Amino acid sequence: MRSLWWRWFSWSKTHLPGASLRCQPNRPFGERGWKGLTVPRSVAGRGVMMSDRNLSIVPDGDGGRPPAVAADLLGRHLRRLRERAGLLQKDVVAAKAIGSESMLSKYETGKVPVQEHHVRRLVQFYALYTQGDPVDLEACLTMARQSNEKEWFAEYRDVIPDHSNRLFSQERAAREIRTFEAHHVPGLLQTPEYAQAIMTEAASNAQGAPHTPDPAALRRRIAFRLERQMHLSLPGAPDFYAVLDENVLRRTKFNTPVMRAQLRHLFTLAENSARIHIRVLPFDADAGLVPSHSSVTLLLMQPGYGDDLVYIESSNMGGIYVGDPTEVEKHRQRLTTLFMGAADKDATLAIIEEHIQRLVGKR
């Protein structure tokens, strides 16, 4: 995987002077005071005393969770604590533990940045009903701090679509990534030149006519894509399983040398990488194998880093996330069946080589 690092530094030296990978240090944590709360009459006596039950239901896992993962984990945990206390959202607001039901709902769904003093107030309020473990409070505060850290891609927010933020955040904490692409090489496997061709084509389509995107923004988008790819070369990176429809290899819109270089890059990865597994779904494959969506990605998360997630992308509606466990399992089974039904490694290499040879000598 040394080539991924080399491509990044070689490309950035020419196209993006000064580019670097930066790690965000942990922010210092300042203690905040606790103010007493009034238990509303509507819930007095309705609390569930659970001194004999373990309420430390924060998932296992150490620090370093991506912010979106931490926000999602914290939100679901706060909701569980409230429900175990036998409280409705309006009860929490009536007790002045938080300002509004709308804000509490956004906290519980991980849709807004959380404030540590709000988290402390909520957890300590719920503990009045559940005799919660102090360790639970510290775990929640840790997740609150993690959720407010900068995302690794924060400096690129101006050039990437908002609907992809959750994908880019959570894939860093995945143990395995599975994807199917019917039209393009997956972003994690693209060469810089191929990525540029894809982005230029997308800009033209968005305008409804030929249109050259802003060169500076284009360079930053490619830099982001290469930095995203480098994660696959780091220790502890997820296993990546990609199935490409053979049509992806036959695209003729792009400059021939660009496409030929992309195919050679795929061949090298498919042949040599221990962590990246590429398969081609050939033209003569069983039609029943083809997914109903042209771009599907499944993230299988590490323990303690949230639930598995499916991301479906289309040109018409951007990105859609599927988190329901039953639906996620259906997608997992489909992608597993697809990978097993596609050409095996040797056959995939032969198909890619065939398309490389088709382009040899062409300009």
mmCIF file of C-alpha atoms in Angstrom:
data_model
loop_
_atom_site.group_PDB
_atom_site.id
_atom_site.type_symbol
_atom_site.label_atom_id
_atom_site.label_comp_id
_atom_site.label_asym_id
_atom_site.label_seq_id
_atom_site.Cartn_x
_atom_site.Cartn_y
_atom_site.Cartn_z
ATOM 1 C CA MET A 1 0.000 0.000 0.000
ATOM 2 C CA ARG A 2 3.060 2.291 -0.095
ATOM 3 C CA SER A 3 1.824 3.495 -3.486
ATOM 4 C CA LEU A 4 -1.139 5.265 -1.885
ATOM 5 C CA TRP A 5 1.192 7.396 0.232
ATOM 6 C CA TRP A 6 3.475 8.002 -2.710
ATOM 7 C CA ARG A 7 0.619 9.081 -4.986
ATOM 8 C CA TRP A 8 -0.624 11.504 -2.316
ATOM 9 C CA PHE A 9 2.731 13.184 -1.765
ATOM 10 C CA SER A 10 3.630 13.217 -5.465
ATOM 11 C CA TRP A 11 0.295 14.685 -6.469
ATOM 12 C CA SER A 12 0.060 17.205 -3.609
ATOM 13 C CA LYS A 13 3.600 18.445 -4.201
ATOM 14 C CA THR A 14 2.596 19.446 -7.717
ATOM 15 C CA HIS A 15 -1.046 20.445 -7.298
ATOM 16 C CA LEU A 16 -1.495 21.429 -3.666
ATOM 17 C CA PRO A 17 1.651 23.000 -2.164
ATOM 18 C CA GLY A 18 1.640 22.988 1.610
ATOM 19 C CA ALA A 19 -0.845 20.122 1.904
ATOM 20 C CA SER A 20 -0.409 18.030 5.027
ATOM 21 C CA LEU A 21 -2.203 15.578 7.255
ATOM 22 C CA ARG A 22 -3.143 17.077 10.577
ATOM 23 C CA CYS A 23 -4.339 15.432 13.759
ATOM 24 C CA GLN A 24 -6.687 17.307 16.051
ATOM 25 C CA PRO A 25 -5.532 17.195 19.695
ATOM 26 C CA ASN A 26 -8.047 16.398 22.384
ATOM 27 C CA ARG A 27 -9.598 19.466 23.894
ATOM 28 C CA PRO A 28 -9.092 20.077 27.604
ATOM 29 C CA PHE A 29 -12.090 19.288 29.742
ATOM 30 C CA GLY A 30 -13.284 21.865 32.261
ATOM 31 C CA GLU A 31 -15.550 20.795 35.113
ATOM 32 C CA ARG A 32 -18.933 22.480 35.276
ATOM 33 C CA GLY A 33 -21.193 22.889 38.234
ATOM 34 C CA TRP A 34 -24.531 21.125 38.795
ATOM 35 C CA LYS A 35 -27.696 22.949 39.698
ATOM 36 C CA GLY A 36 -30.569 21.213 41.418
ATOM 37 C CA LEU A 37 -33.637 20.261 39.416
ATOM 38 C CA THR A 38 -37.303 20.177 40.331
ATOM 39 C CA VAL A 39 -38.944 16.819 39.740
ATOM 40 C CA PRO A 40 -42.275 17.540 38.007
ATOM 41 C CA ARG A 41 -45.413 16.242 39.659
ATOM 42 C CA SER A 42 -46.400 14.443 36.491
ATOM 43 C CA VAL A 43 -43.527 12.006 36.968
ATOM 44 C CA ALA A 44 -43.162 11.942 40.736
ATOM 45 C CA GLY A 45 -43.275 8.327 41.810
ATOM 46 C CA ARG A 46 -43.106 7.141 38.201
ATOM 47 C CA GLY A 47 -39.334 6.714 38.175
ATOM 48 C CA VAL A 48 -37.901 3.238 37.983
ATOM 49 C CA MET A 49 -35.494 2.450 40.811
ATOM 50 C CA MET A 50 -32.879 0.052 39.450
ATOM 51 C CA SER A 51 -30.215 -0.249 42.111
ATOM 52 C CA ASP A 52 -29.934 -3.950 41.266
ATOM 53 C CA ARG A 53 -29.525 -3.362 37.528
ATOM 54 C CA ASN A 54 -26.483 -2.348 35.562
ATOM 55 C CA LEU A 55 -27.149 0.994 33.931
ATOM 56 C CA SER A 56 -23.698 1.409 32.415
ATOM 57 C CA ILE A 57 -24.924 0.717 28.917
ATOM 58 C CA VAL A 58 -22.434 2.883 27.075
ATOM 59 C CA PRO A 59 -20.818 0.632 24.440
ATOM 60 C CA ASP A 60 -17.295 -0.552 25.024
ATOM 61 C CA GLY A 61 -14.567 1.265 23.151
ATOM 62 C CA ASP A 62 -11.731 3.638 23.893
ATOM 63 C CA GLY A 63 -11.230 7.253 22.881
ATOM 64 C CA GLY A 64 -10.733 8.457 19.352
ATOM 65 C CA ARG A 65 -14.230 7.881 18.026
ATOM 66 C CA PRO A 66 -15.043 10.046 14.994
ATOM 67 C CA PRO A 67 -17.349 12.941 15.990
ATOM 68 C CA ALA A 68 -20.369 11.643 14.062
ATOM 69 C CA VAL A 69 -19.981 8.218 15.685
ATOM 70 C CA ALA A 70 -19.670 9.746 19.159
ATOM 71 C CA ALA A 71 -22.726 11.977 18.613
ATOM 72 C CA ASP A 72 -24.816 9.034 17.449
ATOM 73 C CA LEU A 73 -23.728 6.808 20.354
ATOM 74 C CA LEU A 74 -24.299 9.557 22.894
ATOM 75 C CA GLY A 75 -27.737 10.414 21.503
ATOM 76 C CA ARG A 76 -28.966 6.848 21.616
ATOM 77 C CA HIS A 77 -27.575 6.385 25.109
ATOM 78 C CA LEU A 78 -29.277 9.540 26.400
ATOM 79 C CA ARG A 79 -32.548 8.284 24.952
ATOM 80 C CA ARG A 80 -32.125 4.917 26.673
ATOM 81 C CA LEU A 81 -31.384 6.594 29.996
ATOM 82 C CA ARG A 82 -34.530 8.720 29.692
ATOM 83 C CA GLU A 83 -36.685 5.739 28.788
ATOM 84 C CA ARG A 84 -35.281 3.665 31.648
ATOM 85 C CA ALA A 85 -36.128 6.514 33.992
ATOM 86 C CA GLY A 86 -39.724 6.295 32.760
ATOM 87 C CA LEU A 87 -39.679 9.877 31.471
ATOM 88 C CA LEU A 88 -41.148 11.522 28.407
ATOM 89 C CA GLN A 89 -39.331 14.337 26.649
ATOM 90 C CA LYS A 90 -41.867 16.835 27.971
ATOM 91 C CA ASP A 91 -41.117 15.650 31.531
ATOM 92 C CA VAL A 92 -37.446 16.438 31.070
ATOM 93 C CA VAL A 93 -38.280 19.916 29.778
ATOM 94 C CA ALA A 94 -40.755 20.508 32.633
ATOM 95 C CA ALA A 95 -37.959 19.694 35.096
ATOM 96 C CA LYS A 96 -35.808 22.320 33.374
ATOM 97 C CA ALA A 97 -33.099 19.783 32.598
ATOM 98 C CA ILE A 98 -33.041 21.161 29.051
ATOM 99 C CA GLY A 99 -34.665 24.045 27.257
ATOM 100 C CA SER A 100 -37.019 22.355 24.803
ATOM 101 C CA GLU A 101 -38.293 19.056 23.462
ATOM 102 C CA SER A 102 -36.905 20.001 20.065
ATOM 103 C CA MET A 103 -33.385 20.384 21.454
ATOM 104 C CA LEU A 104 -33.635 17.134 23.417
ATOM 105 C CA SER A 105 -34.850 15.323 20.308
ATOM 106 C CA LYS A 106 -31.895 16.662 18.312
ATOM 107 C CA TYR A 107 -29.504 15.554 21.048
ATOM 108 C CA GLU A 108 -31.010 12.074 21.098
ATOM 109 C CA THR A 109 -30.710 11.710 17.339
ATOM 110 C CA GLY A 110 -27.198 13.153 17.160
ATOM 111 C CA LYS A 111 -28.262 15.954 14.817
ATOM 112 C CA VAL A 112 -26.670 18.900 16.625
ATOM 113 C CA PRO A 113 -23.445 19.466 18.582
ATOM 114 C CA VAL A 114 -24.015 18.792 22.274
ATOM 115 C CA GLN A 115 -22.973 20.967 25.196
ATOM 116 C CA GLU A 116 -21.175 19.183 28.020
ATOM 117 C CA HIS A 117 -23.097 21.024 30.729
ATOM 118 C CA HIS A 118 -26.373 19.902 29.117
ATOM 119 C CA VAL A 119 -25.173 16.291 29.036
ATOM 120 C CA ARG A 120 -24.088 16.441 32.674
ATOM 121 C CA ARG A 121 -27.442 17.932 33.665
ATOM 122 C CA LEU A 122 -29.438 15.308 31.779
ATOM 123 C CA VAL A 123 -27.484 12.301 33.028
ATOM 124 C CA GLN A 124 -27.568 13.468 36.642
ATOM 125 C CA PHE A 125 -31.280 14.169 36.347
ATOM 126 C CA TYR A 126 -31.976 10.678 35.008
ATOM 127 C CA ALA A 127 -29.852 9.241 37.846
ATOM 128 C CA LEU A 128 -32.459 10.568 40.322
ATOM 129 C CA TYR A 129 -34.751 7.843 38.985
ATOM 130 C CA THR A 130 -32.292 5.088 38.181
ATOM 131 C CA GLN A 131 -29.446 5.383 40.677
ATOM 132 C CA GLY A 132 -27.074 5.564 37.752
ATOM 133 C CA ASP A 133 -23.401 4.688 37.952
ATOM 134 C CA PRO A 134 -21.002 7.718 38.138
ATOM 135 C CA VAL A 135 -18.914 5.947 35.497
ATOM 136 C CA ASP A 136 -21.893 6.361 33.179
ATOM 137 C CA LEU A 137 -21.678 10.142 33.535
ATOM 138 C CA GLU A 138 -17.984 10.190 32.734
ATOM 139 C CA ALA A 139 -18.534 7.997 29.686
ATOM 140 C CA CYS A 140 -21.233 10.369 28.423
ATOM 141 C CA LEU A 141 -19.025 13.411 28.967
ATOM 142 C CA THR A 142 -16.226 11.682 27.087
ATOM 143 C CA MET A 143 -18.541 11.059 24.137
ATOM 144 C CA ALA A 144 -19.745 14.674 24.323
ATOM 145 C CA ARG A 145 -16.159 15.891 23.998
ATOM 146 C CA GLN A 146 -15.498 13.487 21.129
ATOM 147 C CA SER A 147 -18.637 14.630 19.314
ATOM 148 C CA ASN A 148 -17.385 18.221 19.384
ATOM 149 C CA GLU A 149 -13.958 17.486 17.955
ATOM 150 C CA LYS A 150 -13.289 18.576 14.407
ATOM 151 C CA GLU A 151 -13.934 15.963 11.752
ATOM 152 C CA TRP A 152 -10.816 14.882 9.893
ATOM 153 C CA PHE A 153 -12.291 16.421 6.748
ATOM 154 C CA ALA A 154 -13.314 19.739 8.352
ATOM 155 C CA GLU A 155 -10.988 21.795 6.175
ATOM 156 C CA TYR A 156 -12.653 20.368 3.049
ATOM 157 C CA ARG A 157 -16.283 21.030 4.015
ATOM 158 C CA ASP A 158 -16.598 23.737 1.369
ATOM 159 C CA VAL A 159 -15.914 21.275 -1.457
ATOM 160 C CA ILE A 160 -17.700 18.093 -0.359
ATOM 161 C CA PRO A 161 -21.471 17.433 -0.230
ATOM 162 C CA ASP A 162 -23.110 17.637 3.183
ATOM 163 C CA HIS A 163 -25.024 14.392 2.673
ATOM 164 C CA SER A 164 -21.726 12.462 2.623
ATOM 165 C CA ASN A 165 -20.379 13.768 5.941
ATOM 166 C CA ARG A 166 -21.654 10.878 8.003
ATOM 167 C CA LEU A 167 -20.179 8.348 5.587
ATOM 168 C CA PHE A 168 -16.773 10.030 5.607
ATOM 169 C CA SER A 169 -16.779 10.175 9.403
ATOM 170 C CA GLN A 170 -17.981 6.673 10.175
ATOM 171 C CA GLU A 171 -15.897 4.815 7.599
ATOM 172 C CA ARG A 172 -12.844 5.733 9.684
ATOM 173 C CA ALA A 173 -14.223 3.616 12.532
ATOM 174 C CA ALA A 174 -15.412 0.693 10.398
ATOM 175 C CA ARG A 175 -13.846 -2.750 10.636
ATOM 176 C CA GLU A 176 -15.091 -3.655 7.172
ATOM 177 C CA ILE A 177 -16.429 -1.713 4.183
ATOM 178 C CA ARG A 178 -18.399 -3.353 1.385
ATOM 179 C CA THR A 179 -19.496 -1.504 -1.723
ATOM 180 C CA PHE A 180 -21.076 -1.984 -5.134
ATOM 181 C CA GLU A 181 -20.697 0.478 -8.002
ATOM 182 C CA ALA A 182 -22.490 0.240 -11.330
ATOM 183 C CA HIS A 183 -21.184 3.390 -13.050
ATOM 184 C CA HIS A 184 -17.860 4.553 -11.586
ATOM 185 C CA VAL A 185 -14.794 3.227 -9.832
ATOM 186 C CA PRO A 186 -15.351 3.686 -6.059
ATOM 187 C CA GLY A 187 -13.820 6.887 -4.708
ATOM 188 C CA LEU A 188 -11.489 4.934 -2.423
ATOM 189 C CA LEU A 189 -9.924 3.266 -5.486
ATOM 190 C CA GLN A 190 -9.702 6.187 -7.919
ATOM 191 C CA THR A 191 -6.513 7.658 -9.347
ATOM 192 C CA PRO A 192 -6.235 11.475 -9.151
ATOM 193 C CA GLU A 193 -6.655 11.797 -12.922
ATOM 194 C CA TYR A 194 -9.755 9.599 -12.983
ATOM 195 C CA ALA A 195 -11.198 11.514 -10.031
ATOM 196 C CA GLN A 196 -10.640 14.774 -11.864
ATOM 197 C CA ALA A 197 -12.412 13.424 -14.947
ATOM 198 C CA ILE A 198 -15.375 12.266 -12.832
ATOM 199 C CA MET A 199 -15.644 15.615 -11.046
ATOM 200 C CA THR A 200 -15.407 17.588 -14.265
ATOM 201 C CA GLU A 201 -18.118 15.444 -15.833
ATOM 202 C CA ALA A 202 -20.354 15.898 -12.774
ATOM 203 C CA ALA A 203 -19.927 19.671 -12.911
ATOM 204 C CA SER A 204 -20.938 19.676 -16.563
ATOM 205 C CA ASN A 205 -24.042 17.593 -15.831
ATOM 206 C CA ALA A 206 -25.040 19.850 -12.939
ATOM 207 C CA GLN A 207 -24.940 22.881 -15.208
ATOM 208 C CA GLY A 208 -26.805 21.136 -17.997
ATOM 209 C CA ALA A 209 -24.045 22.143 -20.402
ATOM 210 C CA PRO A 210 -20.261 21.873 -20.644
ATOM 211 C CA HIS A 211 -18.826 23.719 -17.679
ATOM 212 C CA THR A 212 -15.315 23.768 -16.236
ATOM 213 C CA PRO A 213 -15.310 23.653 -12.415
ATOM 214 C CA ASP A 214 -13.238 26.075 -10.386
ATOM 215 C CA PRO A 215 -9.627 24.788 -10.618
ATOM 216 C CA ALA A 216 -8.803 25.550 -6.974
ATOM 217 C CA ALA A 217 -11.933 23.798 -5.704
ATOM 218 C CA LEU A 218 -11.224 20.849 -8.010
ATOM 219 C CA ARG A 219 -7.698 20.468 -6.641
ATOM 220 C CA ARG A 220 -9.030 20.536 -3.077
ATOM 221 C CA ARG A 221 -11.656 17.900 -3.839
ATOM 222 C CA ILE A 222 -8.985 15.621 -5.306
ATOM 223 C CA ALA A 223 -6.734 16.236 -2.296
ATOM 224 C CA PHE A 224 -9.607 15.255 -0.023
ATOM 225 C CA ARG A 225 -10.204 12.067 -1.992
ATOM 226 C CA LEU A 226 -6.549 11.063 -1.798
ATOM 227 C CA GLU A 227 -6.403 11.780 1.929
ATOM 228 C CA ARG A 228 -9.522 9.653 2.364
ATOM 229 C CA GLN A 229 -7.868 6.821 0.434
ATOM 230 C CA MET A 230 -4.750 6.870 2.597
ATOM 231 C CA HIS A 231 -6.723 5.617 5.582
ATOM 232 C CA LEU A 232 -6.831 2.201 3.895
ATOM 233 C CA SER A 233 -3.041 1.990 4.129
ATOM 234 C CA LEU A 234 -2.830 2.678 7.866
ATOM 235 C CA PRO A 235 -2.519 0.015 10.589
ATOM 236 C CA GLY A 236 -5.949 -1.089 11.757
ATOM 237 C CA ALA A 237 -7.671 0.139 8.606
ATOM 238 C CA PRO A 238 -10.859 -1.685 7.561
ATOM 239 C CA ASP A 239 -10.978 -4.493 5.039
ATOM 240 C CA PHE A 240 -12.457 -3.143 1.829
ATOM 241 C CA TYR A 241 -14.601 -5.321 -0.461
ATOM 242 C CA ALA A 242 -15.637 -3.760 -3.769
ATOM 243 C CA VAL A 243 -17.763 -5.208 -6.569
ATOM 244 C CA LEU A 244 -17.708 -3.294 -9.854
ATOM 245 C CA ASP A 245 -20.117 -3.829 -12.695
ATOM 246 C CA GLU A 246 -18.073 -4.596 -15.821
ATOM 247 C CA ASN A 247 -19.613 -1.518 -17.439
ATOM 248 C CA VAL A 248 -17.391 0.547 -15.134
ATOM 249 C CA LEU A 249 -14.355 -0.839 -16.974
ATOM 250 C CA ARG A 250 -15.741 -0.064 -20.413
ATOM 251 C CA ARG A 251 -16.415 3.641 -19.953
ATOM 252 C CA THR A 252 -15.095 5.468 -23.012
ATOM 253 C CA LYS A 253 -16.011 9.068 -22.157
ATOM 254 C CA PHE A 254 -12.714 9.721 -20.451
ATOM 255 C CA ASN A 255 -9.298 10.307 -21.933
ATOM 256 C CA THR A 256 -7.928 6.869 -22.883
ATOM 257 C CA PRO A 257 -4.611 7.167 -20.983
ATOM 258 C CA VAL A 258 -6.569 8.189 -17.871
ATOM 259 C CA MET A 259 -8.831 5.155 -18.114
ATOM 260 C CA ARG A 260 -5.938 2.836 -18.899
ATOM 261 C CA ALA A 261 -3.990 4.072 -15.860
ATOM 262 C CA GLN A 262 -7.079 3.624 -13.677
ATOM 263 C CA LEU A 263 -7.512 0.044 -14.847
ATOM 264 C CA ARG A 264 -3.856 -0.705 -14.157
ATOM 265 C CA HIS A 265 -4.252 0.737 -10.672
ATOM 266 C CA LEU A 266 -7.261 -1.531 -10.065
ATOM 267 C CA PHE A 267 -5.285 -4.529 -11.343
ATOM 268 C CA THR A 268 -2.392 -3.781 -8.976
ATOM 269 C CA LEU A 269 -4.688 -3.432 -5.974
ATOM 270 C CA ALA A 270 -6.707 -6.530 -6.857
ATOM 271 C CA GLU A 271 -3.569 -8.618 -7.328
ATOM 272 C CA ASN A 272 -1.404 -7.439 -4.436
ATOM 273 C CA SER A 273 -3.419 -5.896 -1.636
ATOM 274 C CA ALA A 274 -4.133 -8.033 1.413
ATOM 275 C CA ARG A 275 -6.809 -5.651 2.639
ATOM 276 C CA ILE A 276 -8.509 -4.481 -0.566
ATOM 277 C CA HIS A 277 -10.586 -7.117 -2.349
ATOM 278 C CA ILE A 278 -11.919 -6.239 -5.815
ATOM 279 C CA ARG A 279 -14.348 -8.287 -7.866
ATOM 280 C CA VAL A 280 -15.950 -7.624 -11.247
ATOM 281 C CA LEU A 281 -19.550 -8.494 -11.989
ATOM 282 C CA PRO A 282 -19.242 -9.656 -15.626
ATOM 283 C CA PHE A 283 -21.694 -8.855 -18.384
ATOM 284 C CA ASP A 284 -22.976 -12.443 -18.419
ATOM 285 C CA ALA A 285 -23.634 -12.594 -14.659
ATOM 286 C CA ASP A 286 -27.020 -13.682 -13.345
ATOM 287 C CA ALA A 287 -29.350 -10.679 -13.575
ATOM 288 C CA GLY A 288 -30.687 -11.510 -10.124
ATOM 289 C CA LEU A 289 -27.341 -10.577 -8.592
ATOM 290 C CA VAL A 290 -27.492 -6.943 -9.663
ATOM 291 C CA PRO A 291 -28.582 -4.654 -6.779
ATOM 292 C CA SER A 292 -31.519 -2.323 -7.272
ATOM 293 C CA HIS A 293 -29.299 0.663 -6.450
ATOM 294 C CA SER A 294 -26.311 1.692 -8.554
ATOM 295 C CA SER A 295 -24.164 2.717 -5.586
ATOM 296 C CA VAL A 296 -24.383 0.960 -2.209
ATOM 297 C CA THR A 297 -21.892 1.038 0.666
ATOM 298 C CA LEU A 298 -22.103 -0.973 3.879
ATOM 299 C CA LEU A 299 -20.072 -0.028 6.949
ATOM 300 C CA LEU A 300 -19.588 -2.819 9.484
ATOM 301 C CA MET A 301 -18.485 -0.977 12.612
ATOM 302 C CA GLN A 302 -15.940 -1.878 15.258
ATOM 303 C CA PRO A 303 -17.392 -2.829 18.665
ATOM 304 C CA GLY A 304 -18.152 0.304 20.656
ATOM 305 C CA TYR A 305 -18.285 2.528 17.581
ATOM 306 C CA GLY A 306 -21.974 2.465 16.782
ATOM 307 C CA ASP A 307 -24.298 0.368 14.687
ATOM 308 C CA ASP A 308 -23.631 -0.876 11.171
ATOM 309 C CA LEU A 309 -24.747 1.548 8.482
ATOM 310 C CA VAL A 310 -25.759 1.459 4.812
ATOM 311 C CA TYR A 311 -25.236 4.436 2.510
ATOM 312 C CA ILE A 312 -27.108 4.534 -0.810
ATOM 313 C CA GLU A 313 -26.225 7.227 -3.322
ATOM 314 C CA SER A 314 -27.962 8.262 -6.510
ATOM 315 C CA SER A 315 -27.652 11.193 -8.882
ATOM 316 C CA ASN A 316 -31.304 12.112 -8.275
ATOM 317 C CA MET A 317 -31.504 12.323 -4.481
ATOM 318 C CA GLY A 318 -27.985 12.509 -3.087
ATOM 319 C CA GLY A 319 -27.312 10.133 -0.232
ATOM 320 C CA ILE A 320 -29.662 8.051 1.920
ATOM 321 C CA TYR A 321 -28.637 6.323 5.143
ATOM 322 C CA VAL A 322 -30.169 3.080 6.334
ATOM 323 C CA GLY A 323 -29.637 2.246 9.989
ATOM 324 C CA ASP A 324 -32.498 -0.088 10.833
ATOM 325 C CA PRO A 325 -30.803 -3.373 11.847
ATOM 326 C CA THR A 326 -33.228 -5.524 9.860
ATOM 327 C CA GLU A 327 -32.693 -3.528 6.658
ATOM 328 C CA VAL A 328 -28.947 -3.338 7.204
ATOM 329 C CA GLU A 329 -28.826 -7.123 7.524
ATOM 330 C CA LYS A 330 -30.708 -7.490 4.230
ATOM 331 C CA HIS A 331 -28.143 -5.288 2.494
ATOM 332 C CA ARG A 332 -25.309 -7.250 4.132
ATOM 333 C CA GLN A 333 -26.690 -10.519 2.794
ATOM 334 C CA ARG A 334 -27.208 -9.046 -0.695
ATOM 335 C CA LEU A 335 -23.672 -7.674 -0.856
ATOM 336 C CA THR A 336 -22.272 -10.963 0.410
ATOM 337 C CA THR A 337 -24.198 -12.887 -2.232
ATOM 338 C CA LEU A 338 -23.070 -10.374 -4.856
ATOM 339 C CA PHE A 339 -19.399 -10.707 -3.923
ATOM 340 C CA MET A 340 -19.587 -14.505 -3.948
ATOM 341 C CA GLY A 341 -21.452 -14.508 -7.256
ATOM 342 C CA ALA A 342 -19.084 -12.127 -9.045
ATOM 343 C CA ALA A 343 -15.946 -13.272 -10.851
ATOM 344 C CA ASP A 344 -13.354 -14.682 -8.438
ATOM 345 C CA LYS A 345 -9.956 -13.058 -7.990
ATOM 346 C CA ASP A 346 -8.232 -14.750 -10.941
ATOM 347 C CA ALA A 347 -11.197 -14.170 -13.257
ATOM 348 C CA THR A 348 -11.436 -10.553 -12.108
ATOM 349 C CA LEU A 349 -7.771 -9.977 -12.922
ATOM 350 C CA ALA A 350 -8.316 -11.533 -16.351
ATOM 351 C CA ILE A 351 -11.295 -9.261 -17.055
ATOM 352 C CA ILE A 352 -9.408 -6.135 -15.991
ATOM 353 C CA GLU A 353 -6.399 -7.168 -18.080
ATOM 354 C CA GLU A 354 -8.660 -7.694 -21.086
ATOM 355 C CA HIS A 355 -9.939 -4.136 -20.796
ATOM 356 C CA ILE A 356 -6.416 -2.787 -20.342
ATOM 357 C CA GLN A 357 -5.301 -4.523 -23.524
ATOM 358 C CA ARG A 358 -8.344 -3.099 -25.322
ATOM 359 C CA LEU A 359 -6.987 0.372 -24.602
ATOM 360 C CA VAL A 360 -3.299 -0.321 -25.350
ATOM 361 C CA GLY A 361 -2.123 1.726 -28.307
ATOM 362 C CA LYS A 362 -5.179 3.990 -28.210
ATOM 363 C CA ARG A 363 -5.000 7.712 -27.463
#
